[in-house]
GROMACS .gro file of C-alpha atoms in nm:
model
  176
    1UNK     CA    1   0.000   0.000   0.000
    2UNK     CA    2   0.181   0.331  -0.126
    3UNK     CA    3  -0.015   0.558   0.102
    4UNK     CA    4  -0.173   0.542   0.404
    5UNK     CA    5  -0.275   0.285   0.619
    6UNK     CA    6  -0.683   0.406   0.657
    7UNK     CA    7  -0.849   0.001   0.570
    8UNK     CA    8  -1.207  -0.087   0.674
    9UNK     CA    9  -1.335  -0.434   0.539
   10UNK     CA   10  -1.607  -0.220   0.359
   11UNK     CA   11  -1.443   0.072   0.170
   12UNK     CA   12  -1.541   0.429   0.139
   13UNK     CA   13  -1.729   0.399   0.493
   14UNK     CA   14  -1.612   0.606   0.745
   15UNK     CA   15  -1.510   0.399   1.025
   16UNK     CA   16  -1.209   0.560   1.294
   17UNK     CA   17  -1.117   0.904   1.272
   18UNK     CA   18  -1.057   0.955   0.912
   19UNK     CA   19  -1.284   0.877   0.577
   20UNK     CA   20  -1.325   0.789   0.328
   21UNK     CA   21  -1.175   0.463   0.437
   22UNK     CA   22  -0.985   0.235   0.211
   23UNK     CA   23  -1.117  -0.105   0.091
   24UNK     CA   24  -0.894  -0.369   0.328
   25UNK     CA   25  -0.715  -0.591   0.058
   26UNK     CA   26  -0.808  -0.999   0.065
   27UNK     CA   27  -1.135  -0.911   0.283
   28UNK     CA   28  -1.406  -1.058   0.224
   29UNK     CA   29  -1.183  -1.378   0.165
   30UNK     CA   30  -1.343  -1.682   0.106
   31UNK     CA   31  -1.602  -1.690   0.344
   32UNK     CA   32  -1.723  -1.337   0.226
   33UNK     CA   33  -1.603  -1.194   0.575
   34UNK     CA   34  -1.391  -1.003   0.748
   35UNK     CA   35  -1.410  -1.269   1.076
   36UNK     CA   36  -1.015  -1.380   1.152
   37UNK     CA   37  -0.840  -1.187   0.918
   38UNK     CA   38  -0.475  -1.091   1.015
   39UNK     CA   39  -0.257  -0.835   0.877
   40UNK     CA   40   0.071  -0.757   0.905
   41UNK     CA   41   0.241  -0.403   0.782
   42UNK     CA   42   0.583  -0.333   0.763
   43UNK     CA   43   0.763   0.031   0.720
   44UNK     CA   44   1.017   0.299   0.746
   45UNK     CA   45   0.895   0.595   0.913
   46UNK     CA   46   1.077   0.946   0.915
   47UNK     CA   47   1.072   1.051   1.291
   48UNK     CA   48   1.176   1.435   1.430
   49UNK     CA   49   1.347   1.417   1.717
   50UNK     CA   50   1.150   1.424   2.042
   51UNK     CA   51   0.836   1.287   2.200
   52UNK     CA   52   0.579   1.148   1.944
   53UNK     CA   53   0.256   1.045   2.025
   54UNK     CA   54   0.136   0.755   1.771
   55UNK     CA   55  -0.201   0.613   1.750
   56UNK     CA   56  -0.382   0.298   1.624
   57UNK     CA   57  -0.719   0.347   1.583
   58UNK     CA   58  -0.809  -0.086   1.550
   59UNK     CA   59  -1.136  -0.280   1.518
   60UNK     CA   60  -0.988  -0.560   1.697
   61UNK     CA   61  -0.617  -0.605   1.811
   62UNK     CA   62  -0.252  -0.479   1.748
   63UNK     CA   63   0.078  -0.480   1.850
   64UNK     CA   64   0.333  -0.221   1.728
   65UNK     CA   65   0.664  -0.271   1.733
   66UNK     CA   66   1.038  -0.083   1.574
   67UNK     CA   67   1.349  -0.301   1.554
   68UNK     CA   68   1.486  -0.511   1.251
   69UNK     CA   69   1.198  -0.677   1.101
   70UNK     CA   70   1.384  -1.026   1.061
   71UNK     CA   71   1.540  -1.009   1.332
   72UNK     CA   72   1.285  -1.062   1.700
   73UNK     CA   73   1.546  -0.972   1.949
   74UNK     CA   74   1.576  -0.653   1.845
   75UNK     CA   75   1.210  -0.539   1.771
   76UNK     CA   76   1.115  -0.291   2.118
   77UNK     CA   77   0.789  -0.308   2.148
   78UNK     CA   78   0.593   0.008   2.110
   79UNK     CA   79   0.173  -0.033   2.201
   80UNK     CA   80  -0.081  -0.308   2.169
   81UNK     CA   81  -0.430  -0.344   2.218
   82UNK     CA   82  -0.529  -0.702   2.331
   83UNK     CA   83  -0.845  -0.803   2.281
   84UNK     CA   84  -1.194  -0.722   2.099
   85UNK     CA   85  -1.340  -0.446   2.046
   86UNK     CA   86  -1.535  -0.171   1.800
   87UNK     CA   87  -1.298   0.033   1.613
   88UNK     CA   88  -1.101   0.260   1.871
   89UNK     CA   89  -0.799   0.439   1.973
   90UNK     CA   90  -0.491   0.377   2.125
   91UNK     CA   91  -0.180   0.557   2.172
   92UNK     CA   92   0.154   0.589   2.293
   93UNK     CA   93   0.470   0.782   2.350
   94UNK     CA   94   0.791   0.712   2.147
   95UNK     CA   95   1.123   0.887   2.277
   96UNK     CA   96   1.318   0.955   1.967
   97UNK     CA   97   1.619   1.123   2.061
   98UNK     CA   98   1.755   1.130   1.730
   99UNK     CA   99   1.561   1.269   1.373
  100UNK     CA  100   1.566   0.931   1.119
  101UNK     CA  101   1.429   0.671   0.932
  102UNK     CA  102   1.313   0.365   1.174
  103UNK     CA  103   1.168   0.078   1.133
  104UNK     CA  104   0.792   0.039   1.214
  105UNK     CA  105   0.569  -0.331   1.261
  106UNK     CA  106   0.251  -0.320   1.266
  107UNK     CA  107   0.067  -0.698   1.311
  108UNK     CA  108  -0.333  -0.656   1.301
  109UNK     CA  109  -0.617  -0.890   1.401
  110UNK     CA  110  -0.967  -0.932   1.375
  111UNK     CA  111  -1.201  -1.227   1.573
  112UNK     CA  112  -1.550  -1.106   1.448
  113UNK     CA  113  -1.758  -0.865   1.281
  114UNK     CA  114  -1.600  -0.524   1.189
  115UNK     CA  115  -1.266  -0.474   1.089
  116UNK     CA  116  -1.066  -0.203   1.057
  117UNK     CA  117  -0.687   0.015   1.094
  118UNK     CA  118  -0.576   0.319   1.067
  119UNK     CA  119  -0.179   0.434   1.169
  120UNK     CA  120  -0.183   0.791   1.281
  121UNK     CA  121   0.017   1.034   1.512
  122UNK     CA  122  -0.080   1.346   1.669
  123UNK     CA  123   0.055   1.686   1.613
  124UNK     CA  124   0.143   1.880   1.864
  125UNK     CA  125  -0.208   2.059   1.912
  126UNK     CA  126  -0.359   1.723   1.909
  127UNK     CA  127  -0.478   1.671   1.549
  128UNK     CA  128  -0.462   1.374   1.405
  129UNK     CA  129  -0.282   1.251   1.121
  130UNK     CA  130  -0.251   0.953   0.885
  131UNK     CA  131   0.117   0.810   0.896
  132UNK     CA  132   0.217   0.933   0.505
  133UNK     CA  133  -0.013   1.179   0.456
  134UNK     CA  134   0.231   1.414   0.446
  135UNK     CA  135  -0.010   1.711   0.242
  136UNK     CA  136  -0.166   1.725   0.593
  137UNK     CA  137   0.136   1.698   0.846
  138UNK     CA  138   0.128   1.372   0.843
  139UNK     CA  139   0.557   1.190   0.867
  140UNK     CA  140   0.693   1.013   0.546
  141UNK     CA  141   0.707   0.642   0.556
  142UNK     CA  142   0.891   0.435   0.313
  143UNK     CA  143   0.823   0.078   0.148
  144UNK     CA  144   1.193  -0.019   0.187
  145UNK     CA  145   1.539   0.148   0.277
  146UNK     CA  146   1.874   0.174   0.105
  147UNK     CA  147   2.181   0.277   0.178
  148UNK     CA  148   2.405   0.177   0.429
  149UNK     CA  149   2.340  -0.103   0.693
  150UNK     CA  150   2.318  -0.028   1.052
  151UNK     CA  151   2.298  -0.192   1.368
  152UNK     CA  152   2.101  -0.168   1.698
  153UNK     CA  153   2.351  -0.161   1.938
  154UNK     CA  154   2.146  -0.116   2.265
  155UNK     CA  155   1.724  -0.086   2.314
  156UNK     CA  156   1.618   0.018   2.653
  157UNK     CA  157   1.293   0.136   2.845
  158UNK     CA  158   1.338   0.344   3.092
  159UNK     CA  159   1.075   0.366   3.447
  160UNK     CA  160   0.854   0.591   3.247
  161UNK     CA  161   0.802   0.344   2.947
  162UNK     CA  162   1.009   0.586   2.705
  163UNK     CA  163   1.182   0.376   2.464
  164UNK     CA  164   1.572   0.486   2.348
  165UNK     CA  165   1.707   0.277   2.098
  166UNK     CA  166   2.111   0.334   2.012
  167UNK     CA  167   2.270   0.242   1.649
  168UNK     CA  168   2.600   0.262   1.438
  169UNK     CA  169   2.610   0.274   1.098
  170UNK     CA  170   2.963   0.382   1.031
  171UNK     CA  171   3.222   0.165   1.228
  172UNK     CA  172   3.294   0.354   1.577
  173UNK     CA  173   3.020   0.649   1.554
  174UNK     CA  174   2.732   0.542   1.756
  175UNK     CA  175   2.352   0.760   1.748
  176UNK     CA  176   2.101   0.713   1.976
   0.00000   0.00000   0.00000
């Protein structure tokens, strides 16, 4: 999906905080429903530095996590919601301490009836806006990354939840 993640099993409804939605590919599946679909996104995002408040708005589940994709003991996690429910928000606080391109996982789930996602975050006088809608505020995401590799060196969570993550991508420079 090259733009934003706004997917209701029905689209052009207006289900979450933004419309019109966009049609959720592979639902209906086979069973002409949206009942136990999964989903799982994968991007880049561009990140300022400082405190950013992301949002999920999810009709069920979610769990968000940054860290190398293919790699588990890396990925930090970020904000979940655990369970079933009508589409809804949730959000959270990410500490970046340094302006860049990380890595973003999103996995999605539905049990029954309505099904949707949206990936947002919220300006600083609380508006809300798509991840890649960038004609609105909204931070770039990317469908892949090039250039050169990096590695996470150190993830931690500190008492408040904040989450610092610490990388070097030239041999004996480390950013956090």
């Amino acid at each position: 999906i090259p733009t934003v993640i706004n997917l209701n099993f029905e689209g052009g409804g207006a289900v979450g905080n933004f419309s019109p939605d966009d049609q959720m590919p592979g639902v209906p599946g086979i069973n002409f429903s949206a009942e136990g679909a999964d989903a799982e996104i994968i991007t880049f995002v561009e990140f300022p530095a400082g405190f950013i408040t992301m949002g999920v708005n999810s009709d069920d589940g979610f769990r968000a996590q940054s860290g190398f994709i293919d790699v588990p003991e890396t990925r930090e996690f970020l904000g979940e919601f655990d369970g079933g429910r009508g589409a809804a928000d949730s959000t959270f606080l990410i500490n970046v301490p340094e302006a860049g391109i990380y890595p973003l996982r999103v996995i999605w789930m539905n049990g029954g009836g309505g099904a949707n996602i949206e990936l947002f975050t919220l300006k600083g006088d609380g508006t809300k806006v798509l991840l890649n809608d960038t004609a609105n505020g909204g931070l770039t995401t990317y469908r892949s990354i090039i250039g050169p590799g990096f590695k996470i060196t150190e993830i931690k969570r500190d008492s408040a939840g904040d989450v610092t993550l610490r990388w070097n991508s030239t041999p004996g420079t480390d950013y956090a």
